[in-house]
Amino acid sequence: MSPAPLAGRLALVTGASRGIGLAVAVALEGAGAHVVRLARSLPDAATERRTDLRCDVADPAAVERVVGRVLAERGVPDIVVNNAGIFFIKRIEEIATPEFTRAIAVNLTGAFLVARAVVPHFRQRGAGHLVTIGSVSDHVAYSGSTAYAASKYGLRGMHEVLRVDLARTGVRTTLVSPGPVDTEMWDPWTPTRGPASRSAGTCCGPRTSPRPCCTP
């Protein structure tokens, strides 16, 4: 039997309690990596192949503390997946300032804080893979997505600069910009769908989506 492709590697995934983040964490663990899952809703816990740490990525002190703990106890991650995000649909005149600020804080500032904490270690080691989970909304405009698009366009811009800055250092950068994915995040905006329809493999995505998806 061939060894798992990521055996002996350390991965860190933000927003890993549900949705895309959880699926990525499960896949990385299945490939042999030890996975550190960060999320506001996860209690601190550890098993042989997984470490869960409570962390609000929008809180600079929390990110510094948690990443510092990972570095001290586990070492420099080989893979970091910046996935944490929030989403809502509102026209600009309906968005309260705290709502907009929170969207930017979680979706963009959180990714910045995590990248800032790990990229110097990647650069020093000459290896590492920083994966940014963007969105189709980082390059396509959808009605009602003012706050979300602002955060995701910014996230794409940060990725592009990091890609240039880290070229020829041995550090890899990847931006993944998926279309709508049938996760809990969509439930408030698609009232006819929910956990039951997800388990049945119902198609998801707004009518304006160029790439609706079906997820069992």
Coordinates of C-alpha atoms in Angstrom, one line a residue:
M1 CA 0.0 0.0 0.0
S2 CA 1.4 3.4 -1.0
P3 CA 1.8 6.0 1.8
A4 CA -0.8 8.7 2.1
P5 CA 0.3 11.6 -0.1
L6 CA 0.3 14.1 2.8
A7 CA 1.6 11.8 5.5
G8 CA 3.8 13.8 7.9
R9 CA 2.5 17.1 6.7
L10 CA 0.8 19.8 8.8
A11 CA -2.2 21.7 7.4
L12 CA -4.2 24.6 8.9
V13 CA -7.7 25.4 7.8
T14 CA -9.8 28.4 8.9
G15 CA -13.6 28.3 9.1
A16 CA -13.3 24.6 9.3
S17 CA -16.3 23.7 11.4
R18 CA -18.7 23.5 8.4
G19 CA -19.2 23.9 4.7
I20 CA -16.2 24.1 2.4
G21 CA -13.7 24.5 5.3
L22 CA -14.9 21.3 7.0
A23 CA -14.8 19.4 3.6
V24 CA -11.3 20.6 3.0
A25 CA -10.2 19.6 6.5
V26 CA -11.6 16.2 6.1
A27 CA -10.0 15.7 2.7
L28 CA -6.6 16.8 4.0
E29 CA -6.9 14.5 7.0
G30 CA -7.9 11.7 4.7
A31 CA -4.7 12.4 2.6
G32 CA -2.6 11.8 5.7
A33 CA -2.0 15.3 7.0
H34 CA -2.4 16.4 10.6
V35 CA -5.1 19.1 10.3
V36 CA -5.4 22.1 12.6
R37 CA -9.0 23.3 12.3
L38 CA -9.8 26.9 13.3
A39 CA -13.3 28.2 13.9
R40 CA -15.2 30.3 16.3
S41 CA -17.6 27.4 17.2
L42 CA -15.0 24.7 17.8
P43 CA -13.9 23.9 21.3
D44 CA -10.2 23.3 21.8
A45 CA -9.6 19.6 21.3
A46 CA -7.0 17.2 19.9
T47 CA -6.7 13.7 18.5
E48 CA -3.8 11.9 16.8
R49 CA -4.6 13.4 13.4
R50 CA -6.5 16.6 14.3
T51 CA -6.2 19.7 16.4
D52 CA -9.2 22.0 16.9
L53 CA -8.7 25.5 18.2
R54 CA -11.3 28.1 18.8
C55 CA -10.5 31.3 16.9
D56 CA -12.3 34.3 15.5
V57 CA -10.0 35.2 12.6
A58 CA -11.3 38.8 12.6
D59 CA -9.6 39.2 16.1
P60 CA -5.9 40.1 15.6
A61 CA -5.0 39.0 19.1
A62 CA -6.8 35.7 18.7
V63 CA -5.0 34.9 15.4
E64 CA -1.6 35.8 16.9
R65 CA -2.2 33.7 19.9
V66 CA -3.6 30.6 18.1
V67 CA -1.0 30.7 15.2
G68 CA 1.7 31.2 17.8
R69 CA 0.5 28.1 19.7
V70 CA 0.5 26.0 16.5
L71 CA 4.0 27.1 15.7
A72 CA 5.2 26.3 19.2
E73 CA 3.5 22.9 19.5
R74 CA 3.3 21.6 15.9
G75 CA 5.8 23.7 13.9
V76 CA 5.3 25.6 10.7
P77 CA 2.3 24.3 8.7
D78 CA 3.0 23.0 5.2
I79 CA -0.4 24.0 3.9
V80 CA -2.6 26.9 5.1
V81 CA -6.1 27.3 3.7
N82 CA -7.7 30.7 4.3
N83 CA -11.4 29.8 4.1
A84 CA -13.3 31.5 6.9
G85 CA -16.1 33.7 5.5
I86 CA -19.6 35.1 6.0
F87 CA -22.2 36.0 3.4
F88 CA -25.4 37.9 3.1
I89 CA -27.5 39.5 0.4
K90 CA -28.6 43.1 0.9
R91 CA -28.8 46.2 -1.3
I92 CA -26.3 48.9 -0.3
E93 CA -28.9 51.0 1.3
E94 CA -30.0 48.1 3.5
I95 CA -26.5 47.3 4.9
A96 CA -25.7 48.7 8.3
T97 CA -22.2 49.8 8.8
P98 CA -21.4 47.1 11.4
E99 CA -22.6 44.5 8.9
F100 CA -20.3 45.8 6.2
T101 CA -17.4 46.1 8.6
R102 CA -17.9 42.5 9.9
A103 CA -17.9 41.1 6.3
I104 CA -14.6 42.8 5.5
A105 CA -13.2 41.8 8.9
V106 CA -13.9 38.1 8.5
N107 CA -13.6 37.6 4.8
L108 CA -10.6 39.9 4.1
T109 CA -8.9 41.0 7.3
G110 CA -9.0 37.5 8.7
A111 CA -7.2 36.1 5.7
F112 CA -4.6 38.9 5.9
L113 CA -4.0 38.2 9.6
V114 CA -3.4 34.5 9.1
A115 CA -1.2 35.1 6.0
R116 CA 0.8 37.7 7.8
A117 CA 1.4 35.2 10.7
V118 CA 2.6 32.3 8.5
V119 CA 4.1 33.7 5.3
P120 CA 7.4 34.9 6.9
H121 CA 7.9 31.3 8.2
F122 CA 7.1 29.9 4.7
R123 CA 9.6 32.3 3.2
Q124 CA 12.3 31.5 5.7
R125 CA 11.8 27.8 5.1
G126 CA 11.6 28.2 1.3
A127 CA 8.4 26.1 1.2
G128 CA 4.7 26.2 2.0
H129 CA 1.4 26.4 0.2
L130 CA -1.0 29.3 1.0
V131 CA -4.5 28.5 -0.4
T132 CA -7.1 31.3 -0.5
I133 CA -10.7 30.4 -0.9
G134 CA -12.2 33.2 -2.9
S135 CA -15.5 33.2 -4.8
V136 CA -17.0 33.7 -8.3
S137 CA -17.9 37.0 -6.6
D138 CA -14.2 38.0 -6.6
H139 CA -14.5 38.7 -10.3
V140 CA -18.2 38.7 -11.2
A141 CA -20.8 41.2 -9.9
Y142 CA -24.1 39.9 -8.5
S143 CA -27.0 42.0 -7.4
G144 CA -27.1 42.4 -3.6
S145 CA -23.6 41.3 -2.9
T146 CA -22.0 44.6 -2.2
A147 CA -20.3 43.7 1.1
Y148 CA -19.4 40.2 0.0
A149 CA -18.0 41.3 -3.3
A150 CA -16.0 44.1 -1.7
S151 CA -14.4 41.5 0.6
K152 CA -13.8 38.9 -2.1
Y153 CA -12.4 41.4 -4.7
G154 CA -10.0 42.5 -2.0
L155 CA -9.1 39.0 -1.2
R156 CA -8.3 38.3 -4.8
G157 CA -6.1 41.4 -4.9
M158 CA -4.2 40.3 -1.8
H159 CA -3.6 36.9 -3.4
E160 CA -2.3 38.4 -6.6
V161 CA 0.2 40.6 -4.7
L162 CA 1.3 37.6 -2.6
R163 CA 1.7 35.6 -5.8
V164 CA 4.1 38.2 -7.1
D165 CA 6.0 38.8 -3.8
L166 CA 6.5 35.0 -3.2
A167 CA 7.5 34.1 -6.7
R168 CA 10.8 32.2 -6.8
T169 CA 10.8 31.7 -3.0
G170 CA 9.6 28.1 -3.1
V171 CA 6.3 29.2 -1.6
R172 CA 3.2 28.3 -3.6
T173 CA 0.0 30.4 -3.6
T174 CA -3.3 29.3 -5.0
L175 CA -6.6 31.1 -5.3
V176 CA -9.8 29.0 -5.6
S177 CA -12.9 30.9 -6.8
P178 CA -15.9 28.5 -6.6
G179 CA -19.4 29.3 -7.8
P180 CA -22.2 28.7 -5.3
V181 CA -21.8 25.6 -3.1
D182 CA -24.7 24.0 -1.4
T183 CA -23.7 24.6 2.3
E184 CA -25.5 25.9 5.3
M185 CA -24.4 29.4 4.4
W186 CA -26.9 29.5 1.6
D187 CA -29.9 28.4 3.7
P188 CA -31.2 31.9 4.7
W189 CA -31.2 32.9 1.1
T190 CA -32.7 29.7 -0.3
P191 CA -35.7 29.0 2.0
T192 CA -36.9 26.0 -0.1
R193 CA -33.6 24.3 0.4
G194 CA -31.9 23.1 3.5
P195 CA -30.3 20.0 5.1
A196 CA -32.9 17.7 3.7
S197 CA -32.5 18.9 0.1
R198 CA -28.7 18.9 0.4
S199 CA -28.8 15.2 1.5
A200 CA -31.0 14.5 -1.6
G201 CA -28.5 16.2 -3.9
T202 CA -30.7 19.2 -4.9
C203 CA -29.1 21.7 -7.2
C204 CA -28.0 24.9 -5.6
G205 CA -27.0 28.4 -6.6
P206 CA -29.0 31.6 -7.3
R207 CA -30.7 31.9 -10.6
T208 CA -28.1 34.4 -11.7
S209 CA -25.3 31.9 -11.1
P210 CA -23.3 31.0 -14.2
R211 CA -22.3 27.7 -12.5
P212 CA -25.0 26.2 -10.3
C213 CA -23.9 23.0 -8.5
C214 CA -25.3 19.8 -7.3
T215 CA -23.8 18.4 -4.2
P216 CA -24.9 15.1 -2.6

